[in-house]
């Protein structure tokens, strides 16, 4: 699966992010806790090399908590240029205070130097960046305590930059979601598609669903049985996995006129169930190993 998607508004977003970096003190990079590696945009890593970075792992409530902890340990251990790594559950306001505190602490030494020169302390200016549908606008609204940024459950909702002043000592710059031009890694492309970071209209839902069923059967079989009554299966080929999808479609009422299963509708239902957390907390990738040892 080779996906190429770089709409004009994303090319524009890249230019605007680069142009506004000089205006901000800290960059809050959002990654999806279900796929922290795959949702890390290499274009952003390249752009942000010289900036103080705080990493927020959003949608932590939808991720496997043990895997999230391993990723936090990994990012703290490898010295990837981040000052803090914070799991965030926006719906329950978990991690938001820690995120704000991390931004303030990252600027303490600079503000101390400014004070010695007689410059009065000002608000911390932070830019919020990440791929589409990772929760940037939802995070800003939660931190602001009011609806100030447009949100949606699909990529491409935010298509311009805006400053948001928070109560207290932080100002946030919202930016559109930014993907990279081409996905060479098939597995990473699949994870991004499963999570909803890539518009489903650009992809083949049945192919995505079959791959997700195969992954869940191997790593989270209990989720399939709990939600759909599907027992673990031997996924020898796509035809057999398609039979499982049709079984799910029959039980969930994804039918055409005449009572036949609508494979595409069943696939869309499965993907939607995953994206909204109805299949339970699930992480799509493992934290990389450090010096040959998997992090515990």
Tab-separated table of C-alpha atoms in Angstrom:
chain	number	residue	atom	x	y	z
A	1	UNK	CA	0.000	0.000	0.000
A	2	UNK	CA	1.657	3.164	-1.199
A	3	UNK	CA	-0.348	6.272	-0.307
A	4	UNK	CA	0.429	9.692	-1.695
A	5	UNK	CA	-1.515	12.566	-0.194
A	6	UNK	CA	-0.250	16.109	0.123
A	7	UNK	CA	-3.109	18.566	-0.532
A	8	UNK	CA	-2.355	22.211	-1.186
A	9	UNK	CA	-3.418	23.262	2.307
A	10	UNK	CA	-0.790	20.914	3.796
A	11	UNK	CA	1.980	22.385	1.682
A	12	UNK	CA	0.799	25.791	2.866
A	13	UNK	CA	0.718	24.582	6.486
A	14	UNK	CA	4.327	23.448	6.260
A	15	UNK	CA	5.407	26.881	5.021
A	16	UNK	CA	3.422	28.674	7.749
A	17	UNK	CA	4.790	26.469	10.522
A	18	UNK	CA	8.318	27.153	9.344
A	19	UNK	CA	7.665	30.886	9.076
A	20	UNK	CA	6.164	31.141	12.582
A	21	UNK	CA	8.724	29.073	14.477
A	22	UNK	CA	10.648	32.227	15.347
A	23	UNK	CA	7.567	33.583	17.156
A	24	UNK	CA	7.226	30.719	19.624
A	25	UNK	CA	9.211	29.498	22.620
A	26	UNK	CA	7.983	25.913	22.824
A	27	UNK	CA	6.480	23.421	20.386
A	28	UNK	CA	3.859	20.998	21.693
A	29	UNK	CA	4.002	18.038	19.337
A	30	UNK	CA	0.964	15.788	19.481
A	31	UNK	CA	1.195	12.108	18.615
A	32	UNK	CA	-1.525	9.486	18.817
A	33	UNK	CA	-0.819	7.236	21.828
A	34	UNK	CA	-2.108	4.267	19.817
A	35	UNK	CA	0.653	4.715	17.230
A	36	UNK	CA	3.308	7.103	18.600
A	37	UNK	CA	5.946	6.186	16.031
A	38	UNK	CA	3.717	6.111	12.958
A	39	UNK	CA	2.030	9.400	13.935
A	40	UNK	CA	5.369	11.193	14.295
A	41	UNK	CA	5.753	13.289	11.153
A	42	UNK	CA	9.376	13.249	9.884
A	43	UNK	CA	8.756	16.663	8.274
A	44	UNK	CA	7.981	18.091	11.718
A	45	UNK	CA	11.050	16.486	13.256
A	46	UNK	CA	13.121	18.161	10.573
A	47	UNK	CA	11.463	21.555	11.066
A	48	UNK	CA	11.629	21.513	14.881
A	49	UNK	CA	15.249	20.515	15.440
A	50	UNK	CA	16.237	23.752	17.185
A	51	UNK	CA	13.068	24.216	19.266
A	52	UNK	CA	12.174	23.198	22.806
A	53	UNK	CA	9.729	20.343	22.346
A	54	UNK	CA	7.093	18.849	24.622
A	55	UNK	CA	5.586	15.584	23.392
A	56	UNK	CA	1.916	14.919	24.166
A	57	UNK	CA	0.583	11.411	23.546
A	58	UNK	CA	-3.086	12.117	22.869
A	59	UNK	CA	-6.020	9.687	22.944
A	60	UNK	CA	-4.289	7.825	25.769
A	61	UNK	CA	-7.706	6.551	26.863
A	62	UNK	CA	-7.942	4.625	23.567
A	63	UNK	CA	-4.456	3.097	23.887
A	64	UNK	CA	-3.142	0.123	25.824
A	65	UNK	CA	-1.859	1.798	29.036
A	66	UNK	CA	1.070	-0.579	29.450
A	67	UNK	CA	2.263	0.188	25.919
A	68	UNK	CA	1.841	3.922	26.512
A	69	UNK	CA	4.090	3.666	29.545
A	70	UNK	CA	6.707	1.818	27.497
A	71	UNK	CA	6.642	4.543	24.851
A	72	UNK	CA	7.030	7.245	27.519
A	73	UNK	CA	10.049	5.402	28.929
A	74	UNK	CA	11.486	4.978	25.444
A	75	UNK	CA	11.180	8.637	24.439
A	76	UNK	CA	12.654	9.781	27.741
A	77	UNK	CA	15.608	7.408	27.373
A	78	UNK	CA	16.702	7.986	23.781
A	79	UNK	CA	17.285	11.743	23.940
A	80	UNK	CA	15.155	12.574	20.897
A	81	UNK	CA	15.142	16.279	21.734
A	82	UNK	CA	11.975	16.451	23.817
A	83	UNK	CA	11.875	18.077	27.239
A	84	UNK	CA	8.863	16.082	28.463
A	85	UNK	CA	6.585	13.229	27.369
A	86	UNK	CA	3.015	13.368	28.677
A	87	UNK	CA	0.090	10.992	28.029
A	88	UNK	CA	-3.117	12.996	27.579
A	89	UNK	CA	-6.790	12.057	27.846
A	90	UNK	CA	-8.538	15.172	26.576
A	91	UNK	CA	-12.052	13.931	27.337
A	92	UNK	CA	-11.237	13.614	31.049
A	93	UNK	CA	-8.708	16.489	31.221
A	94	UNK	CA	-5.958	14.065	32.207
A	95	UNK	CA	-2.437	15.344	31.576
A	96	UNK	CA	-3.415	18.906	30.662
A	97	UNK	CA	-2.008	20.508	33.814
A	98	UNK	CA	1.206	18.524	33.402
A	99	UNK	CA	1.435	19.689	29.797
A	100	UNK	CA	1.052	23.332	30.774
A	101	UNK	CA	3.571	22.942	33.604
A	102	UNK	CA	6.086	21.305	31.249
A	103	UNK	CA	5.862	24.286	28.890
A	104	UNK	CA	6.387	26.724	31.752
A	105	UNK	CA	9.306	24.754	33.199
A	106	UNK	CA	10.964	24.561	29.788
A	107	UNK	CA	11.121	28.373	29.750
A	108	UNK	CA	12.247	28.973	33.345
A	109	UNK	CA	15.944	29.433	32.552
A	110	UNK	CA	15.219	31.774	29.635
A	111	UNK	CA	12.882	33.907	31.735
A	112	UNK	CA	15.508	34.067	34.493
A	113	UNK	CA	18.031	35.395	31.987
A	114	UNK	CA	15.478	37.917	30.747
A	115	UNK	CA	14.767	39.074	34.317
A	116	UNK	CA	18.467	39.716	34.925
A	117	UNK	CA	18.413	42.038	31.933
A	118	UNK	CA	15.383	43.839	33.315
A	119	UNK	CA	12.917	42.286	30.866
A	120	UNK	CA	9.524	41.571	32.399
A	121	UNK	CA	8.241	37.986	32.262
A	122	UNK	CA	5.644	37.378	29.561
A	123	UNK	CA	3.399	34.500	28.565
A	124	UNK	CA	4.964	31.351	27.166
A	125	UNK	CA	4.252	31.137	23.448
A	126	UNK	CA	3.638	27.563	22.333
A	127	UNK	CA	2.876	26.164	18.899
A	128	UNK	CA	0.680	23.055	18.704
A	129	UNK	CA	1.606	20.718	15.842
A	130	UNK	CA	0.805	17.196	14.704
A	131	UNK	CA	-0.734	15.080	11.995
A	132	UNK	CA	-4.451	15.391	11.093
A	133	UNK	CA	-7.064	14.079	13.522
A	134	UNK	CA	-4.601	13.737	16.398
A	135	UNK	CA	-6.608	16.097	18.633
A	136	UNK	CA	-4.906	19.489	18.310
A	137	UNK	CA	-8.064	21.608	18.381
A	138	UNK	CA	-9.666	19.443	21.075
A	139	UNK	CA	-6.541	19.838	23.221
A	140	UNK	CA	-6.563	23.617	22.806
A	141	UNK	CA	-10.251	23.847	23.674
A	142	UNK	CA	-9.702	21.713	26.785
A	143	UNK	CA	-6.724	23.809	27.908
A	144	UNK	CA	-8.660	27.017	27.241
A	145	UNK	CA	-11.759	25.756	29.018
A	146	UNK	CA	-13.926	26.977	26.150
A	147	UNK	CA	-14.541	26.332	22.474
A	148	UNK	CA	-11.975	28.431	20.630
A	149	UNK	CA	-10.729	26.018	17.954
A	150	UNK	CA	-12.790	24.139	15.399
A	151	UNK	CA	-12.866	20.379	15.994
A	152	UNK	CA	-13.954	17.338	14.039
A	153	UNK	CA	-13.504	13.563	13.843
A	154	UNK	CA	-11.989	13.718	10.380
A	155	UNK	CA	-8.651	15.009	9.071
A	156	UNK	CA	-8.397	18.435	7.494
A	157	UNK	CA	-10.768	20.366	9.792
A	158	UNK	CA	-8.234	23.005	10.829
A	159	UNK	CA	-6.847	24.645	7.680
A	160	UNK	CA	-5.431	27.906	9.053
A	161	UNK	CA	-3.365	29.081	12.008
A	162	UNK	CA	-4.788	30.957	14.970
A	163	UNK	CA	-3.496	32.288	18.302
A	164	UNK	CA	-5.411	31.369	21.461
A	165	UNK	CA	-4.756	33.149	24.751
A	166	UNK	CA	-5.244	30.938	27.793
A	167	UNK	CA	-6.004	32.127	31.271
A	168	UNK	CA	-2.638	32.445	32.987
A	169	UNK	CA	0.762	32.324	31.397
A	170	UNK	CA	0.480	30.544	28.031
A	171	UNK	CA	-0.520	31.543	24.515
A	172	UNK	CA	-1.098	28.773	21.980
A	173	UNK	CA	-0.747	28.846	18.217
A	174	UNK	CA	-3.013	26.279	16.560
A	175	UNK	CA	-1.854	24.869	13.209
A	176	UNK	CA	-3.424	22.600	10.582
A	177	UNK	CA	-2.583	18.918	10.640
A	178	UNK	CA	0.442	18.079	8.517
A	179	UNK	CA	1.120	14.771	6.786
A	180	UNK	CA	4.153	13.912	4.700
A	181	UNK	CA	3.917	13.519	0.918
A	182	UNK	CA	4.228	9.741	0.587
A	183	UNK	CA	3.945	6.748	2.909
A	184	UNK	CA	6.606	4.230	1.951
A	185	UNK	CA	6.087	2.033	5.017
A	186	UNK	CA	2.978	-0.090	4.402
A	187	UNK	CA	2.504	-0.933	8.091
A	188	UNK	CA	2.712	2.721	9.120
A	189	UNK	CA	0.228	3.637	6.387
A	190	UNK	CA	-2.170	0.983	7.661
A	191	UNK	CA	-1.933	2.250	11.245
A	192	UNK	CA	-2.566	5.831	10.165
A	193	UNK	CA	-5.570	4.717	8.147
A	194	UNK	CA	-6.961	2.617	11.008
A	195	UNK	CA	-6.647	5.595	13.357
A	196	UNK	CA	-8.485	7.956	10.987
A	197	UNK	CA	-5.503	10.201	10.230
A	198	UNK	CA	-5.971	9.594	6.506
A	199	UNK	CA	-9.326	10.258	4.851
A	200	UNK	CA	-11.150	6.977	4.366
A	201	UNK	CA	-12.375	8.134	0.953
A	202	UNK	CA	-8.803	7.817	-0.340
A	203	UNK	CA	-8.473	4.186	0.694
A	204	UNK	CA	-10.123	0.771	0.309
A	205	UNK	CA	-12.111	0.123	3.510
A	206	UNK	CA	-12.392	-3.648	2.999
A	207	UNK	CA	-8.626	-4.027	2.573
A	208	UNK	CA	-8.056	-1.922	5.700
A	209	UNK	CA	-10.606	-3.914	7.683
A	210	UNK	CA	-9.094	-7.265	6.713
A	211	UNK	CA	-5.656	-6.076	7.836
A	212	UNK	CA	-7.097	-4.740	11.107
A	213	UNK	CA	-8.919	-8.008	11.788
A	214	UNK	CA	-5.681	-9.925	11.221
A	215	UNK	CA	-3.809	-7.606	13.607
A	216	UNK	CA	-6.496	-7.837	16.296
A	217	UNK	CA	-6.702	-11.606	15.987
A	218	UNK	CA	-2.988	-11.793	16.739
A	219	UNK	CA	-2.681	-9.124	19.419
A	220	UNK	CA	-6.160	-8.370	20.864
A	221	UNK	CA	-8.385	-11.415	20.208
A	222	UNK	CA	-10.443	-10.775	23.329
A	223	UNK	CA	-11.611	-7.458	21.851
A	224	UNK	CA	-13.038	-9.231	18.796
A	225	UNK	CA	-14.808	-11.819	20.901
A	226	UNK	CA	-16.153	-9.256	23.366
A	227	UNK	CA	-17.556	-6.888	20.727
A	228	UNK	CA	-18.578	-9.262	17.933
A	229	UNK	CA	-18.555	-12.780	19.376
A	230	UNK	CA	-15.756	-13.770	17.006
A	231	UNK	CA	-13.465	-16.535	18.225
A	232	UNK	CA	-9.724	-16.460	17.428
A	233	UNK	CA	-9.151	-17.674	13.897
A	234	UNK	CA	-6.335	-18.907	11.682
A	235	UNK	CA	-5.879	-16.016	9.245
A	236	UNK	CA	-4.349	-18.049	6.436
A	237	UNK	CA	-5.564	-15.805	3.603
A	238	UNK	CA	-7.759	-12.810	2.824
A	239	UNK	CA	-10.657	-15.049	1.802
A	240	UNK	CA	-10.849	-16.575	5.276
A	241	UNK	CA	-10.550	-13.169	6.978
A	242	UNK	CA	-13.226	-11.821	4.638
A	243	UNK	CA	-15.479	-14.572	5.963
A	244	UNK	CA	-14.880	-13.222	9.479
A	245	UNK	CA	-15.727	-9.685	8.307
A	246	UNK	CA	-18.946	-10.975	6.757
A	247	UNK	CA	-19.762	-12.772	10.001
A	248	UNK	CA	-19.356	-9.444	11.835
A	249	UNK	CA	-21.429	-7.672	9.180
A	250	UNK	CA	-24.257	-10.185	9.558
A	251	UNK	CA	-24.313	-9.810	13.337
A	252	UNK	CA	-24.132	-6.000	13.157
A	253	UNK	CA	-26.787	-5.642	10.453
A	254	UNK	CA	-24.499	-4.373	7.678
A	255	UNK	CA	-26.731	-5.795	4.968
A	256	UNK	CA	-27.830	-4.986	1.432
A	257	UNK	CA	-31.380	-5.442	0.270
A	258	UNK	CA	-31.922	-9.168	0.020
A	259	UNK	CA	-30.035	-9.906	3.226
A	260	UNK	CA	-26.512	-10.155	1.826
A	261	UNK	CA	-23.657	-8.647	3.809
A	262	UNK	CA	-22.391	-5.296	2.508
A	263	UNK	CA	-18.644	-5.849	2.874
A	264	UNK	CA	-17.764	-2.170	2.551
A	265	UNK	CA	-20.348	-1.105	5.131
A	266	UNK	CA	-19.159	-3.841	7.510
A	267	UNK	CA	-15.570	-2.644	7.016
A	268	UNK	CA	-16.514	0.970	7.733
A	269	UNK	CA	-18.348	-0.118	10.898
A	270	UNK	CA	-15.306	-2.055	12.113
A	271	UNK	CA	-12.969	0.871	11.464
A	272	UNK	CA	-15.365	3.291	13.153
A	273	UNK	CA	-15.672	1.008	16.179
A	274	UNK	CA	-11.887	1.013	16.540
A	275	UNK	CA	-11.508	4.761	16.051
A	276	UNK	CA	-14.155	5.558	18.674
A	277	UNK	CA	-12.819	3.131	21.277
A	278	UNK	CA	-15.694	0.646	21.148
A	279	UNK	CA	-13.204	-2.202	20.761
A	280	UNK	CA	-11.413	-1.203	23.950
A	281	UNK	CA	-7.944	0.263	24.542
A	282	UNK	CA	-5.599	-0.946	21.838
A	283	UNK	CA	-2.114	0.103	20.699
A	284	UNK	CA	-1.106	-0.609	17.120
A	285	UNK	CA	2.687	-0.798	17.520
A	286	UNK	CA	5.344	-1.679	20.064
A	287	UNK	CA	7.849	0.724	21.594
A	288	UNK	CA	11.261	0.323	19.917
A	289	UNK	CA	13.925	-1.485	21.866
A	290	UNK	CA	16.859	0.332	23.465
A	291	UNK	CA	20.274	-1.318	23.247
A	292	UNK	CA	18.639	-4.589	22.246
A	293	UNK	CA	16.242	-4.692	25.207
A	294	UNK	CA	12.490	-4.097	25.054
A	295	UNK	CA	11.426	-1.499	27.589
A	296	UNK	CA	9.306	-2.688	30.491
